[in-house]
PDB file of C-alpha atoms in Angstrom:
ATOM      1  CA  MET A   1     -12.649 -14.076 -21.897  1.00  0.00           C
ATOM      2  CA  TYR A   2     -13.330 -17.629 -20.825  1.00  0.00           C
ATOM      3  CA  ARG A   3      -9.728 -18.074 -19.671  1.00  0.00           C
ATOM      4  CA  PHE A   4     -10.709 -16.207 -16.528  1.00  0.00           C
ATOM      5  CA  ALA A   5     -13.864 -18.243 -15.949  1.00  0.00           C
ATOM      6  CA  PRO A   6     -12.336 -20.733 -13.446  1.00  0.00           C
ATOM      7  CA  ARG A   7     -10.789 -17.862 -11.467  1.00  0.00           C
ATOM      8  CA  LEU A   8     -14.051 -15.957 -11.362  1.00  0.00           C
ATOM      9  CA  LEU A   9     -16.010 -19.059 -10.391  1.00  0.00           C
ATOM     10  CA  ILE A  10     -13.625 -19.879  -7.548  1.00  0.00           C
ATOM     11  CA  ARG A  11     -13.731 -16.315  -6.339  1.00  0.00           C
ATOM     12  CA  GLY A  12     -17.518 -16.454  -6.391  1.00  0.00           C
ATOM     13  CA  ILE A  13     -17.734 -19.780  -4.558  1.00  0.00           C
ATOM     14  CA  ALA A  14     -15.138 -18.862  -1.919  1.00  0.00           C
ATOM     15  CA  GLY A  15     -16.707 -15.455  -1.328  1.00  0.00           C
ATOM     16  CA  GLY A  16     -20.171 -16.999  -1.215  1.00  0.00           C
ATOM     17  CA  SER A  17     -19.261 -19.710   1.258  1.00  0.00           C
ATOM     18  CA  ARG A  18     -17.443 -17.258   3.487  1.00  0.00           C
ATOM     19  CA  ARG A  19     -20.510 -15.060   3.522  1.00  0.00           C
ATOM     20  CA  SER A  20     -22.998 -17.834   4.115  1.00  0.00           C
ATOM     21  CA  ALA A  21     -20.991 -19.268   7.028  1.00  0.00           C
ATOM     22  CA  ALA A  22     -21.763 -16.150   9.062  1.00  0.00           C
ATOM     23  CA  PRO A  23     -25.094 -14.726   7.890  1.00  0.00           C
ATOM     24  CA  ALA A  24     -25.142 -10.958   8.117  1.00  0.00           C
ATOM     25  CA  ARG A  25     -28.863 -10.764   8.862  1.00  0.00           C
ATOM     26  CA  PRO A  26     -30.840 -13.447  10.677  1.00  0.00           C
ATOM     27  CA  PHE A  27     -34.336 -14.400   9.477  1.00  0.00           C
ATOM     28  CA  SER A  28     -37.210 -12.844  11.351  1.00  0.00           C
ATOM     29  CA  THR A  29     -38.085 -16.228  12.842  1.00  0.00           C
ATOM     30  CA  ASP A  30     -34.603 -16.653  14.338  1.00  0.00           C
ATOM     31  CA  LEU A  31     -34.599 -13.440  16.333  1.00  0.00           C
ATOM     32  CA  PRO A  32     -35.588 -13.608  20.000  1.00  0.00           C
ATOM     33  CA  ALA A  33     -39.148 -12.431  20.553  1.00  0.00           C
ATOM     34  CA  ALA A  34     -39.472  -8.805  21.623  1.00  0.00           C
ATOM     35  CA  PRO A  35     -40.014  -8.496  25.390  1.00  0.00           C
ATOM     36  CA  THR A  36     -43.708  -8.224  26.176  1.00  0.00           C
ATOM     37  CA  GLU A  37     -43.242  -5.696  28.952  1.00  0.00           C
ATOM     38  CA  ASP A  38     -41.085  -2.635  29.130  1.00  0.00           C
ATOM     39  CA  ALA A  39     -39.148  -3.206  32.387  1.00  0.00           C
ATOM     40  CA  THR A  40     -38.439   0.449  33.173  1.00  0.00           C
ATOM     41  CA  PHE A  41     -42.086   1.414  32.650  1.00  0.00           C
ATOM     42  CA  VAL A  42     -43.344  -1.370  34.903  1.00  0.00           C
ATOM     43  CA  GLU A  43     -40.887  -0.392  37.662  1.00  0.00           C
ATOM     44  CA  ALA A  44     -41.849   3.255  37.491  1.00  0.00           C
ATOM     45  CA  TRP A  45     -45.548   2.295  37.575  1.00  0.00           C
ATOM     46  CA  ARG A  46     -45.150   0.124  40.636  1.00  0.00           C
ATOM     47  CA  LYS A  47     -43.400   2.942  42.460  1.00  0.00           C
ATOM     48  CA  VAL A  48     -46.235   5.333  41.759  1.00  0.00           C
ATOM     49  CA  ALA A  49     -49.217   2.987  41.958  1.00  0.00           C
ATOM     50  CA  PRO A  50     -48.211  -0.214  43.719  1.00  0.00           C
ATOM     51  CA  ASN A  51     -51.740  -1.533  44.139  1.00  0.00           C
ATOM     52  CA  VAL A  52     -52.786  -1.236  40.515  1.00  0.00           C
ATOM     53  CA  ASP A  53     -51.605  -3.652  37.800  1.00  0.00           C
ATOM     54  CA  PRO A  54     -49.600  -1.947  35.072  1.00  0.00           C
ATOM     55  CA  PRO A  55     -51.555  -1.654  31.801  1.00  0.00           C
ATOM     56  CA  LYS A  56     -50.763  -4.140  29.072  1.00  0.00           C
ATOM     57  CA  THR A  57     -49.412  -2.840  25.806  1.00  0.00           C
ATOM     58  CA  PRO A  58     -50.369  -4.329  22.435  1.00  0.00           C
ATOM     59  CA  LEU A  59     -47.032  -6.160  22.359  1.00  0.00           C
ATOM     60  CA  ALA A  60     -48.119  -8.186  25.406  1.00  0.00           C
ATOM     61  CA  PHE A  61     -51.092  -9.561  23.500  1.00  0.00           C
ATOM     62  CA  MET A  62     -49.128 -10.691  20.490  1.00  0.00           C
ATOM     63  CA  LYS A  63     -48.008 -14.292  20.290  1.00  0.00           C
ATOM     64  CA  PRO A  64     -44.385 -14.567  19.172  1.00  0.00           C
ATOM     65  CA  ARG A  65     -43.721 -16.392  15.917  1.00  0.00           C
ATOM     66  CA  PRO A  66     -42.711 -20.014  16.414  1.00  0.00           C
ATOM     67  CA  SER A  67     -38.936 -20.182  16.164  1.00  0.00           C
ATOM     68  CA  THR A  68     -37.072 -22.200  13.556  1.00  0.00           C
ATOM     69  CA  PRO A  69     -37.088 -25.799  14.749  1.00  0.00           C
ATOM     70  CA  ALA A  70     -33.781 -27.697  14.842  1.00  0.00           C
ATOM     71  CA  SER A  71     -35.052 -30.576  12.702  1.00  0.00           C
ATOM     72  CA  ILE A  72     -37.316 -30.335   9.656  1.00  0.00           C
ATOM     73  CA  PRO A  73     -40.960 -30.316  10.787  1.00  0.00           C
ATOM     74  CA  THR A  74     -43.372 -32.874   9.344  1.00  0.00           C
ATOM     75  CA  LYS A  75     -46.108 -30.447   8.356  1.00  0.00           C
ATOM     76  CA  LEU A  76     -46.317 -27.039   6.751  1.00  0.00           C
ATOM     77  CA  THR A  77     -48.458 -24.358   8.440  1.00  0.00           C
ATOM     78  CA  VAL A  78     -50.334 -22.361   5.848  1.00  0.00           C
ATOM     79  CA  ASN A  79     -52.036 -18.974   6.155  1.00  0.00           C
ATOM     80  CA  PHE A  80     -53.870 -17.961   3.013  1.00  0.00           C
ATOM     81  CA  VAL A  81     -55.478 -14.542   3.288  1.00  0.00           C
ATOM     82  CA  LEU A  82     -57.481 -12.305   0.996  1.00  0.00           C
ATOM     83  CA  PRO A  83     -58.265  -8.673   1.733  1.00  0.00           C
ATOM     84  CA  TYR A  84     -61.865  -9.502   2.618  1.00  0.00           C
ATOM     85  CA  GLN A  85     -61.527 -12.935   4.192  1.00  0.00           C
ATOM     86  CA  SER A  86     -59.082 -15.381   5.710  1.00  0.00           C
ATOM     87  CA  GLU A  87     -59.286 -18.430   3.490  1.00  0.00           C
ATOM     88  CA  ILE A  88     -56.923 -20.753   5.397  1.00  0.00           C
ATOM     89  CA  ALA A  89     -55.677 -19.917   8.879  1.00  0.00           C
ATOM     90  CA  ASN A  90     -52.905 -21.901  10.579  1.00  0.00           C
ATOM     91  CA  LYS A  91     -53.737 -25.134   8.817  1.00  0.00           C
ATOM     92  CA  GLU A  92     -51.209 -27.956   8.917  1.00  0.00           C
ATOM     93  CA  VAL A  93     -50.749 -29.411   5.452  1.00  0.00           C
ATOM     94  CA  ASP A  94     -48.250 -31.578   3.615  1.00  0.00           C
ATOM     95  CA  MET A  95     -47.487 -29.402   0.613  1.00  0.00           C
ATOM     96  CA  VAL A  96     -48.641 -26.341  -1.290  1.00  0.00           C
ATOM     97  CA  ILE A  97     -47.911 -25.568  -4.915  1.00  0.00           C
ATOM     98  CA  VAL A  98     -47.815 -21.843  -5.594  1.00  0.00           C
ATOM     99  CA  PRO A  99     -47.845 -20.225  -9.053  1.00  0.00           C
ATOM    100  CA  ALA A 100     -44.709 -18.093  -8.745  1.00  0.00           C
ATOM    101  CA  THR A 101     -43.563 -15.844 -11.593  1.00  0.00           C
ATOM    102  CA  THR A 102     -40.614 -18.223 -11.973  1.00  0.00           C
ATOM    103  CA  GLY A 103     -42.942 -21.208 -12.430  1.00  0.00           C
ATOM    104  CA  GLN A 104     -45.043 -23.552 -10.289  1.00  0.00           C
ATOM    105  CA  MET A 105     -43.183 -23.896  -7.004  1.00  0.00           C
ATOM    106  CA  GLY A 106     -43.819 -26.782  -4.633  1.00  0.00           C
ATOM    107  CA  VAL A 107     -43.357 -25.920  -0.966  1.00  0.00           C
ATOM    108  CA  LEU A 108     -42.628 -28.771   1.430  1.00  0.00           C
ATOM    109  CA  PRO A 109     -41.931 -28.554   5.158  1.00  0.00           C
ATOM    110  CA  GLY A 110     -38.350 -27.391   5.664  1.00  0.00           C
ATOM    111  CA  HIS A 111     -38.334 -25.301   2.500  1.00  0.00           C
ATOM    112  CA  VAL A 112     -35.707 -22.576   2.424  1.00  0.00           C
ATOM    113  CA  ALA A 113     -37.080 -19.169   3.406  1.00  0.00           C
ATOM    114  CA  THR A 114     -38.351 -17.525   0.227  1.00  0.00           C
ATOM    115  CA  ILE A 115     -40.403 -14.576  -0.907  1.00  0.00           C
ATOM    116  CA  ALA A 116     -42.131 -15.331  -4.184  1.00  0.00           C
ATOM    117  CA  GLU A 117     -44.164 -12.987  -6.336  1.00  0.00           C
ATOM    118  CA  LEU A 118     -47.150 -14.864  -7.721  1.00  0.00           C
ATOM    119  CA  LYS A 119     -48.562 -14.716 -11.217  1.00  0.00           C
ATOM    120  CA  PRO A 120     -52.214 -15.448 -12.049  1.00  0.00           C
ATOM    121  CA  GLY A 121     -52.457 -19.227 -11.738  1.00  0.00           C
ATOM    122  CA  VAL A 122     -53.549 -22.191  -9.681  1.00  0.00           C
ATOM    123  CA  LEU A 123     -52.638 -22.586  -6.016  1.00  0.00           C
ATOM    124  CA  SER A 124     -53.079 -26.127  -4.719  1.00  0.00           C
ATOM    125  CA  VAL A 125     -53.040 -27.216  -1.104  1.00  0.00           C
ATOM    126  CA  HIS A 126     -52.252 -30.901  -0.512  1.00  0.00           C
ATOM    127  CA  GLU A 127     -53.323 -32.537   2.735  1.00  0.00           C
ATOM    128  CA  GLY A 128     -52.980 -36.314   2.694  1.00  0.00           C
ATOM    129  CA  ASN A 129     -55.059 -37.318  -0.302  1.00  0.00           C
ATOM    130  CA  ASP A 130     -57.130 -34.117  -0.513  1.00  0.00           C
ATOM    131  CA  VAL A 131     -56.144 -31.399  -2.912  1.00  0.00           C
ATOM    132  CA  THR A 132     -57.866 -28.011  -2.740  1.00  0.00           C
ATOM    133  CA  LYS A 133     -57.256 -25.806  -5.742  1.00  0.00           C
ATOM    134  CA  TYR A 134     -57.788 -22.060  -6.021  1.00  0.00           C
ATOM    135  CA  PHE A 135     -57.213 -19.751  -8.945  1.00  0.00           C
ATOM    136  CA  VAL A 136     -55.349 -16.695  -7.649  1.00  0.00           C
ATOM    137  CA  SER A 137     -54.864 -13.354  -9.321  1.00  0.00           C
ATOM    138  CA  SER A 138     -51.379 -12.079  -8.474  1.00  0.00           C
ATOM    139  CA  GLY A 139     -50.007 -11.776  -4.950  1.00  0.00           C
ATOM    140  CA  PHE A 140     -47.087 -12.922  -2.833  1.00  0.00           C
ATOM    141  CA  ALA A 141     -46.049 -16.036  -0.969  1.00  0.00           C
ATOM    142  CA  PHE A 142     -43.761 -15.749   2.047  1.00  0.00           C
ATOM    143  CA  ILE A 143     -42.149 -18.972   3.189  1.00  0.00           C
ATOM    144  CA  HIS A 144     -40.478 -18.570   6.556  1.00  0.00           C
ATOM    145  CA  ALA A 145     -37.608 -20.548   7.987  1.00  0.00           C
ATOM    146  CA  ASN A 146     -39.956 -22.175  10.532  1.00  0.00           C
ATOM    147  CA  SER A 147     -42.152 -23.692   7.757  1.00  0.00           C
ATOM    148  CA  VAL A 148     -44.963 -21.197   8.153  1.00  0.00           C
ATOM    149  CA  THR A 149     -46.179 -20.114   4.735  1.00  0.00           C
ATOM    150  CA  ASP A 150     -48.163 -16.911   4.276  1.00  0.00           C
ATOM    151  CA  ILE A 151     -49.885 -16.527   0.948  1.00  0.00           C
ATOM    152  CA  ILE A 152     -51.595 -13.241   0.215  1.00  0.00           C
ATOM    153  CA  THR A 153     -53.569 -12.485  -2.920  1.00  0.00           C
ATOM    154  CA  VAL A 154     -56.219  -9.971  -3.839  1.00  0.00           C
ATOM    155  CA  GLU A 155     -58.702 -12.484  -5.223  1.00  0.00           C
ATOM    156  CA  ALA A 156     -58.926 -16.255  -5.189  1.00  0.00           C
ATOM    157  CA  ALA A 157     -61.683 -18.489  -6.513  1.00  0.00           C
ATOM    158  CA  PRO A 158     -62.123 -22.263  -6.543  1.00  0.00           C
ATOM    159  CA  ILE A 159     -61.759 -23.544 -10.100  1.00  0.00           C
ATOM    160  CA  ASP A 160     -65.423 -24.476 -10.423  1.00  0.00           C
ATOM    161  CA  HIS A 161     -66.453 -20.856  -9.879  1.00  0.00           C
ATOM    162  CA  ILE A 162     -64.899 -19.930 -13.223  1.00  0.00           C
ATOM    163  CA  ASP A 163     -67.092 -19.679 -16.316  1.00  0.00           C
ATOM    164  CA  PRO A 164     -65.403 -21.206 -19.412  1.00  0.00           C
ATOM    165  CA  THR A 165     -67.372 -19.233 -22.010  1.00  0.00           C
ATOM    166  CA  LEU A 166     -66.417 -15.913 -20.419  1.00  0.00           C
ATOM    167  CA  VAL A 167     -62.786 -17.018 -20.360  1.00  0.00           C
ATOM    168  CA  GLN A 168     -62.773 -17.914 -24.070  1.00  0.00           C
ATOM    169  CA  GLN A 169     -64.483 -14.662 -24.927  1.00  0.00           C
ATOM    170  CA  GLY A 170     -62.011 -12.655 -22.863  1.00  0.00           C
ATOM    171  CA  LEU A 171     -59.063 -14.442 -24.426  1.00  0.00           C
ATOM    172  CA  ALA A 172     -60.317 -13.697 -27.948  1.00  0.00           C
ATOM    173  CA  ASP A 173     -61.014 -10.056 -27.013  1.00  0.00           C
ATOM    174  CA  PHE A 174     -57.611  -9.424 -25.534  1.00  0.00           C
ATOM    175  CA  THR A 175     -55.691 -11.229 -28.282  1.00  0.00           C
ATOM    176  CA  GLN A 176     -57.438  -8.948 -30.707  1.00  0.00           C
ATOM    177  CA  LYS A 177     -56.673  -5.882 -28.551  1.00  0.00           C
ATOM    178  CA  LEU A 178     -53.035  -6.921 -28.354  1.00  0.00           C
ATOM    179  CA  ASN A 179     -52.793  -6.984 -32.131  1.00  0.00           C
ATOM    180  CA  SER A 180     -54.391  -3.592 -32.523  1.00  0.00           C
ATOM    181  CA  ALA A 181     -52.688  -1.864 -29.573  1.00  0.00           C
ATOM    182  CA  THR A 182     -50.630   1.242 -30.270  1.00  0.00           C
ATOM    183  CA  THR A 183     -49.226   2.826 -27.088  1.00  0.00           C
ATOM    184  CA  ASP A 184     -47.029   0.949 -24.620  1.00  0.00           C
ATOM    185  CA  LEU A 185     -49.700   1.170 -21.945  1.00  0.00           C
ATOM    186  CA  GLU A 186     -52.382  -0.336 -24.198  1.00  0.00           C
ATOM    187  CA  LYS A 187     -50.006  -3.116 -25.182  1.00  0.00           C
ATOM    188  CA  ALA A 188     -49.230  -3.821 -21.527  1.00  0.00           C
ATOM    189  CA  GLU A 189     -52.903  -3.946 -20.590  1.00  0.00           C
ATOM    190  CA  ALA A 190     -53.738  -6.218 -23.506  1.00  0.00           C
ATOM    191  CA  GLN A 191     -50.783  -8.444 -22.610  1.00  0.00           C
ATOM    192  CA  ILE A 192     -52.019  -8.685 -19.019  1.00  0.00           C
ATOM    193  CA  GLY A 193     -55.457  -9.629 -20.322  1.00  0.00           C
ATOM    194  CA  VAL A 194     -54.002 -12.345 -22.538  1.00  0.00           C
ATOM    195  CA  ASP A 195     -51.846 -13.689 -19.672  1.00  0.00           C
ATOM    196  CA  VAL A 196     -54.696 -13.809 -17.182  1.00  0.00           C
ATOM    197  CA  HIS A 197     -57.144 -15.442 -19.585  1.00  0.00           C
ATOM    198  CA  SER A 198     -54.624 -18.026 -20.767  1.00  0.00           C
ATOM    199  CA  ALA A 199     -53.894 -18.886 -17.157  1.00  0.00           C
ATOM    200  CA  LEU A 200     -57.633 -19.223 -16.489  1.00  0.00           C
ATOM    201  CA  ASN A 201     -57.937 -21.459 -19.539  1.00  0.00           C
ATOM    202  CA  ALA A 202     -55.057 -23.631 -18.413  1.00  0.00           C
ATOM    203  CA  ALA A 203     -56.603 -23.860 -14.942  1.00  0.00           C
ATOM    204  CA  LEU A 204     -59.920 -25.016 -16.356  1.00  0.00           C
ATOM    205  CA  SER A 205     -58.391 -27.695 -18.531  1.00  0.00           C
ATOM    206  CA  GLY A 206     -55.545 -28.756 -16.191  1.00  0.00           C
TER     207      GLY A 206
ATOM    208  CA  MET B   1     -28.672  -9.844  -6.492  1.00  0.00           C
ATOM    209  CA  ALA B   2     -29.969  -8.508  -9.826  1.00  0.00           C
ATOM    210  CA  SER B   3     -27.898  -5.647 -11.144  1.00  0.00           C
ATOM    211  CA  SER B   4     -29.491  -2.312 -11.907  1.00  0.00           C
ATOM    212  CA  GLY B   5     -29.620  -3.301 -15.571  1.00  0.00           C
ATOM    213  CA  ALA B   6     -31.876  -6.337 -14.929  1.00  0.00           C
ATOM    214  CA  ALA B   7     -34.936  -6.827 -17.111  1.00  0.00           C
ATOM    215  CA  VAL B   8     -38.036  -5.261 -15.606  1.00  0.00           C
ATOM    216  CA  PRO B   9     -41.474  -6.869 -16.055  1.00  0.00           C
ATOM    217  CA  PHE B  10     -43.283  -5.637 -19.172  1.00  0.00           C
ATOM    218  CA  TRP B  11     -45.887  -3.756 -17.155  1.00  0.00           C
ATOM    219  CA  ARG B  12     -43.294  -1.767 -15.276  1.00  0.00           C
ATOM    220  CA  ALA B  13     -41.522  -0.917 -18.508  1.00  0.00           C
ATOM    221  CA  ALA B  14     -44.848   0.474 -19.760  1.00  0.00           C
ATOM    222  CA  GLY B  15     -45.133   2.739 -16.713  1.00  0.00           C
ATOM    223  CA  MET B  16     -47.563   0.691 -14.603  1.00  0.00           C
ATOM    224  CA  THR B  17     -47.033   0.144 -10.889  1.00  0.00           C
ATOM    225  CA  TYR B  18     -47.389  -3.260  -9.231  1.00  0.00           C
ATOM    226  CA  ILE B  19     -50.618  -2.237  -7.538  1.00  0.00           C
ATOM    227  CA  SER B  20     -52.277  -1.242 -10.822  1.00  0.00           C
ATOM    228  CA  TYR B  21     -51.066  -4.494 -12.391  1.00  0.00           C
ATOM    229  CA  SER B  22     -52.452  -6.515  -9.509  1.00  0.00           C
ATOM    230  CA  ASN B  23     -55.780  -4.665  -9.549  1.00  0.00           C
ATOM    231  CA  ILE B  24     -56.164  -5.161 -13.290  1.00  0.00           C
ATOM    232  CA  CYS B  25     -55.476  -8.909 -12.922  1.00  0.00           C
ATOM    233  CA  THR B  26     -58.018  -9.068 -10.119  1.00  0.00           C
ATOM    234  CA  SER B  27     -60.806  -7.293 -12.007  1.00  0.00           C
ATOM    235  CA  LEU B  28     -60.203  -9.558 -15.022  1.00  0.00           C
ATOM    236  CA  VAL B  29     -60.449 -12.681 -12.858  1.00  0.00           C
ATOM    237  CA  ARG B  30     -63.609 -11.360 -11.191  1.00  0.00           C
ATOM    238  CA  SER B  31     -65.215 -10.730 -14.576  1.00  0.00           C
ATOM    239  CA  CYS B  32     -64.718 -14.407 -15.485  1.00  0.00           C
ATOM    240  CA  LEU B  33     -66.584 -15.879 -12.543  1.00  0.00           C
ATOM    241  CA  LYS B  34     -69.937 -17.668 -12.659  1.00  0.00           C
ATOM    242  CA  GLU B  35     -73.013 -15.775 -11.721  1.00  0.00           C
ATOM    243  CA  PRO B  36     -73.661 -15.649  -7.962  1.00  0.00           C
ATOM    244  CA  HIS B  37     -69.929 -15.299  -7.277  1.00  0.00           C
ATOM    245  CA  ARG B  38     -69.603 -12.639  -9.910  1.00  0.00           C
ATOM    246  CA  SER B  39     -72.097 -10.282  -8.277  1.00  0.00           C
ATOM    247  CA  ASN B  40     -70.519 -10.902  -4.859  1.00  0.00           C
ATOM    248  CA  ALA B  41     -67.154  -9.994  -6.323  1.00  0.00           C
ATOM    249  CA  ALA B  42     -68.567  -6.875  -7.978  1.00  0.00           C
ATOM    250  CA  ASN B  43     -69.770  -5.767  -4.528  1.00  0.00           C
ATOM    251  CA  ARG B  44     -66.220  -5.966  -3.294  1.00  0.00           C
ATOM    252  CA  GLU B  45     -65.019  -3.597  -5.950  1.00  0.00           C
ATOM    253  CA  LYS B  46     -67.429  -0.818  -5.028  1.00  0.00           C
ATOM    254  CA  VAL B  47     -65.781   2.351  -3.845  1.00  0.00           C
ATOM    255  CA  HIS B  48     -67.332   5.378  -2.262  1.00  0.00           C
ATOM    256  CA  PHE B  49     -65.268   8.320  -1.227  1.00  0.00           C
ATOM    257  CA  ALA B  50     -65.240  12.089  -1.435  1.00  0.00           C
ATOM    258  CA  ILE B  51     -62.125  14.109  -2.182  1.00  0.00           C
ATOM    259  CA  SER B  52     -61.878  17.800  -1.571  1.00  0.00           C
ATOM    260  CA  LYS B  53     -58.806  19.819  -2.358  1.00  0.00           C
ATOM    261  CA  TRP B  54     -57.950  22.632   0.017  1.00  0.00           C
ATOM    262  CA  SER B  55     -56.689  26.023  -1.053  1.00  0.00           C
ATOM    263  CA  ASN B  56     -56.145  29.116   1.084  1.00  0.00           C
ATOM    264  CA  GLY B  57     -57.325  27.259   4.151  1.00  0.00           C
ATOM    265  CA  LYS B  58     -60.761  26.492   2.683  1.00  0.00           C
ATOM    266  CA  PRO B  59     -62.012  23.319   1.114  1.00  0.00           C
ATOM    267  CA  GLU B  60     -63.181  23.557  -2.471  1.00  0.00           C
ATOM    268  CA  SER B  61     -66.270  21.635  -3.509  1.00  0.00           C
ATOM    269  CA  PRO B  62     -65.732  17.909  -3.040  1.00  0.00           C
ATOM    270  CA  THR B  63     -65.709  15.385  -5.860  1.00  0.00           C
ATOM    271  CA  ILE B  64     -67.576  12.276  -4.815  1.00  0.00           C
ATOM    272  CA  ARG B  65     -66.499   9.022  -6.370  1.00  0.00           C
ATOM    273  CA  SER B  66     -69.086   6.345  -5.960  1.00  0.00           C
ATOM    274  CA  ASP B  67     -69.346   3.476  -8.383  1.00  0.00           C
ATOM    275  CA  SER B  68     -69.262  -0.273  -8.753  1.00  0.00           C
ATOM    276  CA  ALA B  69     -66.338  -1.846 -10.622  1.00  0.00           C
ATOM    277  CA  THR B  70     -63.488   0.641 -10.897  1.00  0.00           C
ATOM    278  CA  GLU B  71     -61.769   0.375 -14.249  1.00  0.00           C
TER     279      GLU B  71
END
């Protein structure tokens, strides 16, 4: 079985490099911005009503995304939004560490474009010497090729808003529920409880 | 790209969708907050809506769902 390993590896590398040399789909930040006015509509309007300005469509009000710069930018632009509030909007920072399901991921300017699913954990935003930490319940982090990072979560709280006694109690409760769970669904819910409370615990002590 | 036989997260294997998973995580985090923040968070979880099913072109009596934290 392993006799074929070199052949398979070479095939993989050659195929991969051929594919990456000509990307099939460009990133959203590399596409040209959509035209803000529909040329045929504007022409037809001017023929019918030459003295009135053509109405603007919503597309005309939207600012196009900044395109991917040629050299790595010095700062990361972060947008951190919750359903009820915009926590950080277009802030230039040095680094953010997001709690991805694959582990704590540090995002620096020039990071490769990534979509990361987040697990309950600590999100830290580093600006010079200031670090702002939030505990986030799950969500997603989108890192674009132009070093704009969008982080969306349902709930986020600064670490000092968390009550340690409630966390310990919850952890004990859910560990006990996990041991006594019968159906798959109960086990899954208890496991989620244990995961979330252990993450809260780690956030409080870390 | 992960093949179709890739391991799914435990909650999906148990029949839960991502949204339910995320909402459960969120309500657990909210229940661990300190007091003034906890009541603010509970306000965010309030839902109020009325559902009525239609049959034969007429609405049946609506069920109103109005509560604080949805479990």
